[in-house]
Short mmCIF file of C-alpha atoms in Angstrom, two decimals:
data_model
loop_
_atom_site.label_atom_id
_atom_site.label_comp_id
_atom_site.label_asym_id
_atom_site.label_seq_id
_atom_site.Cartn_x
_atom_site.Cartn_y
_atom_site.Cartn_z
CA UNK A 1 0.00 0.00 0.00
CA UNK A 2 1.57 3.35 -1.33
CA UNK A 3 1.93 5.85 1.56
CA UNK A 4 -1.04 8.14 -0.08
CA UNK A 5 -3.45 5.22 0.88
CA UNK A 6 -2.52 5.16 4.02
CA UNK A 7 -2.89 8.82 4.46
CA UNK A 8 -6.35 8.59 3.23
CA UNK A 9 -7.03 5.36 5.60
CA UNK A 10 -6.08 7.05 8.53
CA UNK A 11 -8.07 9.99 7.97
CA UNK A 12 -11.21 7.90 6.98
CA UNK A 13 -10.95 6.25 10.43
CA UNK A 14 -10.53 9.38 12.43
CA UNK A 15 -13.91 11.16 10.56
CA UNK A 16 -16.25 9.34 13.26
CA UNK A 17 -14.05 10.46 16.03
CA UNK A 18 -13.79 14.56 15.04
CA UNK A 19 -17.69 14.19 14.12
CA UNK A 20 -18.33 12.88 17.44
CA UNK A 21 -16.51 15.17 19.57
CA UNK A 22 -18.12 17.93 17.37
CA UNK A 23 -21.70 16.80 18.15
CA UNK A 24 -20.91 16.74 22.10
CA UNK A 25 -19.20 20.70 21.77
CA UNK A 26 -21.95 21.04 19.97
CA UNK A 27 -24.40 19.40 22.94
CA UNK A 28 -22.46 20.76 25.63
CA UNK A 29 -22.33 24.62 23.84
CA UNK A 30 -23.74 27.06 26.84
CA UNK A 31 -27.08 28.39 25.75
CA UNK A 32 -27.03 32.24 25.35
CA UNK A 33 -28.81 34.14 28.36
CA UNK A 34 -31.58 35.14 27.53
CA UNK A 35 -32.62 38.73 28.75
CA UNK A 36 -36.18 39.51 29.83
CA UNK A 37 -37.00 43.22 29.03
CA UNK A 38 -37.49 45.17 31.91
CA UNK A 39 -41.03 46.69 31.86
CA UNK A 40 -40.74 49.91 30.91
CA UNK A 41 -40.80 52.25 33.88
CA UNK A 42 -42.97 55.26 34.14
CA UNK A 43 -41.08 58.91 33.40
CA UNK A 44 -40.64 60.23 36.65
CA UNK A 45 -42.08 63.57 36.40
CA UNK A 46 -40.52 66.77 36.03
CA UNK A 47 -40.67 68.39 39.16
CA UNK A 48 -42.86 71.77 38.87
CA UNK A 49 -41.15 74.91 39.15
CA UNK A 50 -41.93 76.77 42.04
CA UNK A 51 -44.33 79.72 41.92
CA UNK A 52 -42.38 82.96 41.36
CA UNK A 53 -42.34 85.09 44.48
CA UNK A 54 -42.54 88.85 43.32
CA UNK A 55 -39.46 90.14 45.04
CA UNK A 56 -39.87 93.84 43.36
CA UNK A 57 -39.94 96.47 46.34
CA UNK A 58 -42.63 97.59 44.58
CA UNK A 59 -45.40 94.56 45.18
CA UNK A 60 -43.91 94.14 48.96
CA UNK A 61 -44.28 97.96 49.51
CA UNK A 62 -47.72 98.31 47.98
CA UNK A 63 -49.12 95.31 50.41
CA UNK A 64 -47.13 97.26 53.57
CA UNK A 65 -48.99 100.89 52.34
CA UNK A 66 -52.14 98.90 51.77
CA UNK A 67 -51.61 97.65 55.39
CA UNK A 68 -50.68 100.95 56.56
CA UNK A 69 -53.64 102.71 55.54
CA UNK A 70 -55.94 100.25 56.87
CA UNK A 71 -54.49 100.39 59.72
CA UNK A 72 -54.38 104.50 60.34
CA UNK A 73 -58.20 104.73 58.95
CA UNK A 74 -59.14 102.12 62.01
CA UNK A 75 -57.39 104.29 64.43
CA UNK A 76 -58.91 107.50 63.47
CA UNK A 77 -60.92 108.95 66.65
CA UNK A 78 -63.91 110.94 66.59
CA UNK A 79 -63.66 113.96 68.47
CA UNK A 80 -67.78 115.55 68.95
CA UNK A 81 -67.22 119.04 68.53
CA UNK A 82 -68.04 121.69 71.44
CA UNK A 83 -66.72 124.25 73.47
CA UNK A 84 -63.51 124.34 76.03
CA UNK A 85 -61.31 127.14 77.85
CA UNK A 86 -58.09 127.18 75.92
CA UNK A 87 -54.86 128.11 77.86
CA UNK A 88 -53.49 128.13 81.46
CA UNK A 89 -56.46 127.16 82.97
CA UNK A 90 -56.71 126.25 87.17
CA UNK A 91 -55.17 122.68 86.62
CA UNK A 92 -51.69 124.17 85.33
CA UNK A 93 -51.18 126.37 88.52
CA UNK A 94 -48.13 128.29 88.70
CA UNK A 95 -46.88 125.63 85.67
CA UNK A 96 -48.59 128.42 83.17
CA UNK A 97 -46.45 130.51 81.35
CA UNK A 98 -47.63 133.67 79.80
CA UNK A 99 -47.45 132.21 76.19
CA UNK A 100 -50.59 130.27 77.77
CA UNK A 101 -52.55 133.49 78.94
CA UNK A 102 -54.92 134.85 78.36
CA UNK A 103 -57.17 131.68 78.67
CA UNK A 104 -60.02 131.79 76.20
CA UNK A 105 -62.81 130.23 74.97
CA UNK A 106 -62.88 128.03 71.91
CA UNK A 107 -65.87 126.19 70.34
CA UNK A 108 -64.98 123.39 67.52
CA UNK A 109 -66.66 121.54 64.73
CA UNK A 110 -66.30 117.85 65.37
CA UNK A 111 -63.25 115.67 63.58
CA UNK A 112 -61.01 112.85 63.62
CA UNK A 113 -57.96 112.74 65.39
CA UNK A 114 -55.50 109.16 64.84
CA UNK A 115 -55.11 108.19 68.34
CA UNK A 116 -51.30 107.22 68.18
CA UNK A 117 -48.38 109.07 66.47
CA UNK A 118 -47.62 108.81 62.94
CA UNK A 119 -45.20 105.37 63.35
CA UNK A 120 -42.18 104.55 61.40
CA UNK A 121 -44.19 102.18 59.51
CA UNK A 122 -47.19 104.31 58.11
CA UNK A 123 -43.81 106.98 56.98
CA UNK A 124 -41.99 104.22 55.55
CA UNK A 125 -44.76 102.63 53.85
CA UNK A 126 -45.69 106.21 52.25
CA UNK A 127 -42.35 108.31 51.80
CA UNK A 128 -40.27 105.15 51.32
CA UNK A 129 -37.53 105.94 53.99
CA UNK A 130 -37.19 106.57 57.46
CA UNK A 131 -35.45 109.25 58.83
CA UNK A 132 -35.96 108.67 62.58
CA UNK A 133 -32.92 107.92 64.84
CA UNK A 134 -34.54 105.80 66.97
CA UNK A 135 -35.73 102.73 64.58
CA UNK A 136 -38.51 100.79 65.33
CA UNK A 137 -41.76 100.21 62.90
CA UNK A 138 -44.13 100.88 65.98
CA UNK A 139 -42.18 103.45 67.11
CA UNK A 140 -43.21 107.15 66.72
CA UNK A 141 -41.43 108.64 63.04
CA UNK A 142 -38.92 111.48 64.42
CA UNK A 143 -36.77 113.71 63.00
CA UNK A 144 -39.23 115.64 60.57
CA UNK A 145 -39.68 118.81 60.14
CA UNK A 146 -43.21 120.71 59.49
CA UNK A 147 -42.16 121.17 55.86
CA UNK A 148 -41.49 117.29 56.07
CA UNK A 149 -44.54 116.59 57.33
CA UNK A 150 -46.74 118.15 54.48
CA UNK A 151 -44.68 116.14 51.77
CA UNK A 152 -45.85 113.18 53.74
CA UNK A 153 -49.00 114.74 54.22
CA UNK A 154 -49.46 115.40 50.67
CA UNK A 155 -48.15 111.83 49.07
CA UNK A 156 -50.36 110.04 51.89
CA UNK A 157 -54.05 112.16 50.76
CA UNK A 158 -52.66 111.18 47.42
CA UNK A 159 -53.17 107.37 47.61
CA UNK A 160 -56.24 107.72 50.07
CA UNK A 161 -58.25 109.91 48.04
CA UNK A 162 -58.68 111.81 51.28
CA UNK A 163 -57.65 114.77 53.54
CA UNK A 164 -55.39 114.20 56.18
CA UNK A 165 -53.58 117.18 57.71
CA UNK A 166 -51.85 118.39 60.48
CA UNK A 167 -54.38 119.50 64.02
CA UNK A 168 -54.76 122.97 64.77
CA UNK A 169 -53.75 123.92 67.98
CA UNK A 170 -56.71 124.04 69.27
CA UNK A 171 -57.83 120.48 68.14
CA UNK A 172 -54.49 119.74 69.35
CA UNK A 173 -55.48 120.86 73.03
CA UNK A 174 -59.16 120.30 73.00
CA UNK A 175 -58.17 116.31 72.11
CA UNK A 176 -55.40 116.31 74.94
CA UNK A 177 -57.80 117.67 77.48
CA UNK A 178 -60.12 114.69 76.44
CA UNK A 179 -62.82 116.65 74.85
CA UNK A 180 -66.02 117.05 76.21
CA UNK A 181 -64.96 113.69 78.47
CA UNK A 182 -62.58 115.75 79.97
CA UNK A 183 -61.54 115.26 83.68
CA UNK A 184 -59.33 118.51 83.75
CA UNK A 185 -56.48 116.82 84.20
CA UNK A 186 -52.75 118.68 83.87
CA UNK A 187 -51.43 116.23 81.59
CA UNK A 188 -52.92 114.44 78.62
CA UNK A 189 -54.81 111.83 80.68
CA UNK A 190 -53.68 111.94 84.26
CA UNK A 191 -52.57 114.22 86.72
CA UNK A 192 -49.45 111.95 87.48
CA UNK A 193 -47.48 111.84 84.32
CA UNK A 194 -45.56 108.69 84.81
CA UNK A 195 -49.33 106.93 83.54
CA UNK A 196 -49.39 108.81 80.47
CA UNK A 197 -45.81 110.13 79.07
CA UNK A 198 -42.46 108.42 78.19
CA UNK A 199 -40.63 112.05 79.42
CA UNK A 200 -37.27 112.82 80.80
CA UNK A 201 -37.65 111.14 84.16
CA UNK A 202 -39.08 108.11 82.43
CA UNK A 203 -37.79 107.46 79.46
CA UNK A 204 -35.12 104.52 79.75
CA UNK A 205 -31.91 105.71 78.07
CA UNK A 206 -33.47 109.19 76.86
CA UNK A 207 -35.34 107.40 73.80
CA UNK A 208 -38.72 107.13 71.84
CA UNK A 209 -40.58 104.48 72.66
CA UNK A 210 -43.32 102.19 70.51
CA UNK A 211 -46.92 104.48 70.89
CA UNK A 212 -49.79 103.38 72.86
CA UNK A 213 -47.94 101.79 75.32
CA UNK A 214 -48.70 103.79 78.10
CA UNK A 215 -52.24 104.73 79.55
CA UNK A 216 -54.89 106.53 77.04
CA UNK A 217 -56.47 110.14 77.99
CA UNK A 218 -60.08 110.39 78.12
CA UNK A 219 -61.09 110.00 74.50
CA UNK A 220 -58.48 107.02 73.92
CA UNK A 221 -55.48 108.69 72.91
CA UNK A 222 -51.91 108.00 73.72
CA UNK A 223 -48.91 109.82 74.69
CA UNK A 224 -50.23 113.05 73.69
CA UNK A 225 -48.14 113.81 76.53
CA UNK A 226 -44.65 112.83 75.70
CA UNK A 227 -42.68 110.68 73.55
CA UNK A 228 -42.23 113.46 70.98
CA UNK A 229 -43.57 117.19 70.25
CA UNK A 230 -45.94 117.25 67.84
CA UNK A 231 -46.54 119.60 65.23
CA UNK A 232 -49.75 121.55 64.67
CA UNK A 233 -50.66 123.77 61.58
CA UNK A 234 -50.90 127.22 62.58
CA UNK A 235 -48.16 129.99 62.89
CA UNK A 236 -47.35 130.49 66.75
CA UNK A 237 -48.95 134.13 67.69
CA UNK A 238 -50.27 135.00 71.16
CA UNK A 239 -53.18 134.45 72.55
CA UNK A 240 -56.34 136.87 72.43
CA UNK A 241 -59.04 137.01 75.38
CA UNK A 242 -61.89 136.79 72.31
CA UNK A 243 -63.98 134.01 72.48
CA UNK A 244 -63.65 131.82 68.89
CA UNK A 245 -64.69 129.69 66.42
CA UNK A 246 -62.86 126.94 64.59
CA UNK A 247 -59.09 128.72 65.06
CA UNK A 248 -56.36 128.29 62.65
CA UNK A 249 -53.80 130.75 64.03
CA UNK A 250 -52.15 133.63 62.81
CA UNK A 251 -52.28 134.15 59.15
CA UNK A 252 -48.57 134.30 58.46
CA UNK A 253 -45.01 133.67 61.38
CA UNK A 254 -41.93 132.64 61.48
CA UNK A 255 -42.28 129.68 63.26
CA UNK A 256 -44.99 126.59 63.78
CA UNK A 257 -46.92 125.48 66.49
CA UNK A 258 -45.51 122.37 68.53
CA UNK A 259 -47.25 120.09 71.13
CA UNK A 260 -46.92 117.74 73.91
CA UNK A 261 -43.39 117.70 75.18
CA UNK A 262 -40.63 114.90 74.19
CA UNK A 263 -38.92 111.90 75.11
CA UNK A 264 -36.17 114.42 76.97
CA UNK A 265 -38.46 117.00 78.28
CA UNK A 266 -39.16 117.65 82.00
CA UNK A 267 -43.21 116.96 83.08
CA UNK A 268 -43.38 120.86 82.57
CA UNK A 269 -42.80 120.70 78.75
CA UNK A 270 -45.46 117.48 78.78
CA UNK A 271 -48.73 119.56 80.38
CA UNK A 272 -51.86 119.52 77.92
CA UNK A 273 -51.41 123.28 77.90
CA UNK A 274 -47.74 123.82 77.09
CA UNK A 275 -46.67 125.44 74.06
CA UNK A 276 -44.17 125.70 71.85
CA UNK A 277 -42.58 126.28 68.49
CA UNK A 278 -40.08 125.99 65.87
CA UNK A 279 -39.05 127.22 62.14
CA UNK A 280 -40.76 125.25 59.96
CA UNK A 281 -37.70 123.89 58.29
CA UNK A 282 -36.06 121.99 61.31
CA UNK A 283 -35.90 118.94 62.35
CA UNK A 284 -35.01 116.79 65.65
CA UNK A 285 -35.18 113.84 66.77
CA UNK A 286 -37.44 114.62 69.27
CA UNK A 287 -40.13 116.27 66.43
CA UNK A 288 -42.74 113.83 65.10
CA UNK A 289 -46.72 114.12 64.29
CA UNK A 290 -50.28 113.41 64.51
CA UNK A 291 -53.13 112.82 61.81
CA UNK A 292 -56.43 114.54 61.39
CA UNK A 293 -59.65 114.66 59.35
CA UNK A 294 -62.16 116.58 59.08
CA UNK A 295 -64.25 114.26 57.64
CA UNK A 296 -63.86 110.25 57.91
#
């Protein structure tokens, strides 16, 4: 047998043996994993933007004003109208200066008189500063002067539609007194004027502090003794011995009317008859104000 035949032989017997171990790879081949899908998830969803907050100063201040003004229309005080002896009257004894003589008689229309000082707040809210010294939104706005106060004055009747002004001295002291609930008392409220005034005795480290927190006068009115002076409208000008209707001072001055002693003042400067006055264009930090209307 030529050595090609053998060749061939050989091979011939070894086919069985290659097919064989071929079919058991073939058996024993791992079967590919098979991969369930995953269900499909829901999308998570998108996570809603928050509301926008309206940061401007001007939203924030227009909800503070609105506040404001609410607030200073609820505290408006009627005040019936009638007839009172203006000056140094018994109550003051020797306390009366001339500037309070001759005493007098004064009749008045009825009005509305806010029965705490113009706060920081209501200033802030309309003016949008504050140029007290003291800071504090309850307490009383200080530093103004009369001129001030009619630019407030003015801006404030501007949103309110209405007429707010400064009192005339006389509905300055015919409130003080208590109007016709008046117990003739020598300060706004009391005759012992640690119950009614934040004053130089009393003050705790000679500043303002917030209004209404110490006792009311007769009509429910605080510190018009006290705390700060407040201005009135009319030009200072002495008094006359006439009897008179409705007063609004002097027609023209130098300087304006100022009420109710300060925050530094001795209980002499605090008495419901004490006068005083200052050039319309200066301010202190002891000079602040009160509200009136005419009409509600």
């Amino acid at each position: 047998m030529n050595p090609k035949h053998i060749i061939f032989t050989l091979l011939l017997m070894l086919c069985p043996i290659g097919m064989a171990a071929q079919s058991t790879i073939t058996r024993n081949k791992p079967k590919p994993a098979v991969t369930k899908p995953k269900p499909a998830t829901k999308p998570k969803a998108k996570p809603k933007p928050a509301p926008r907050r309206n940061s401007t100063s001007h939203s924030s201040s227009t909800v503070s004003l609105s506040t404001e003004l609410n607030k200073l229309i609820n505290n408006m005080v009627y005040v019936s109208g009638g007839t009172f002896t203006m000056g140094g009257t018994s109550e003051q004894g020797s306390d009366a200066d001339d500037s309070e003589t001759p005493t007098h008689s004064v009749t008045l229309s009825s009005y509305y008189i806010c029965k705490y000082e113009v706060t920081q707040a209501l200033w802030r809210a309309v003016m949008g500063s504050n140029p007290s010294y003291f800071k504090g939104d309850n307490l009383p706005v200080e530093s103004v002067s009369w001129n001030d106060c009619q630019t407030f004055i003015n801006r404030l009747n501007s949103y309110t539609g209405r007429n707010f002004r400064l009192p005339t001295e006389a509905e300055w002291e015919f409130a003080a007194r208590g109007g016709n609930y008046s117990r003739h008392y020598k300060y706004s409220g009391s005759n012992y004027i640690s119950d009614v005034a934040w004053y130089g005795d009393d003050s705790g480290n000679n500043r303002t502090h917030p209004v209404g927190t110490k006792q009311a006068n007769e009509l429910g009115l605080y510190d018009m003794s006290g705390n700060v002076w407040e201005w009135c409208s009319d030009w200072y000008g002495s008094y006359s011995s006439y009897s008179q209707n409705d007063p609004t001072g002097p027609n023209s001055g130098s300087e304006r009317v100022m009420r109710g002693g300060g925050r530094r003042n001795g209980a002499w400067n605090c008495r419901s008859s004490r006068r005083f006055s200052n050039s319309p264009g200066i301010s202190d930090c002891s000079f602040g104000l009160r509200l009136v209307l005419s009409q509600l």
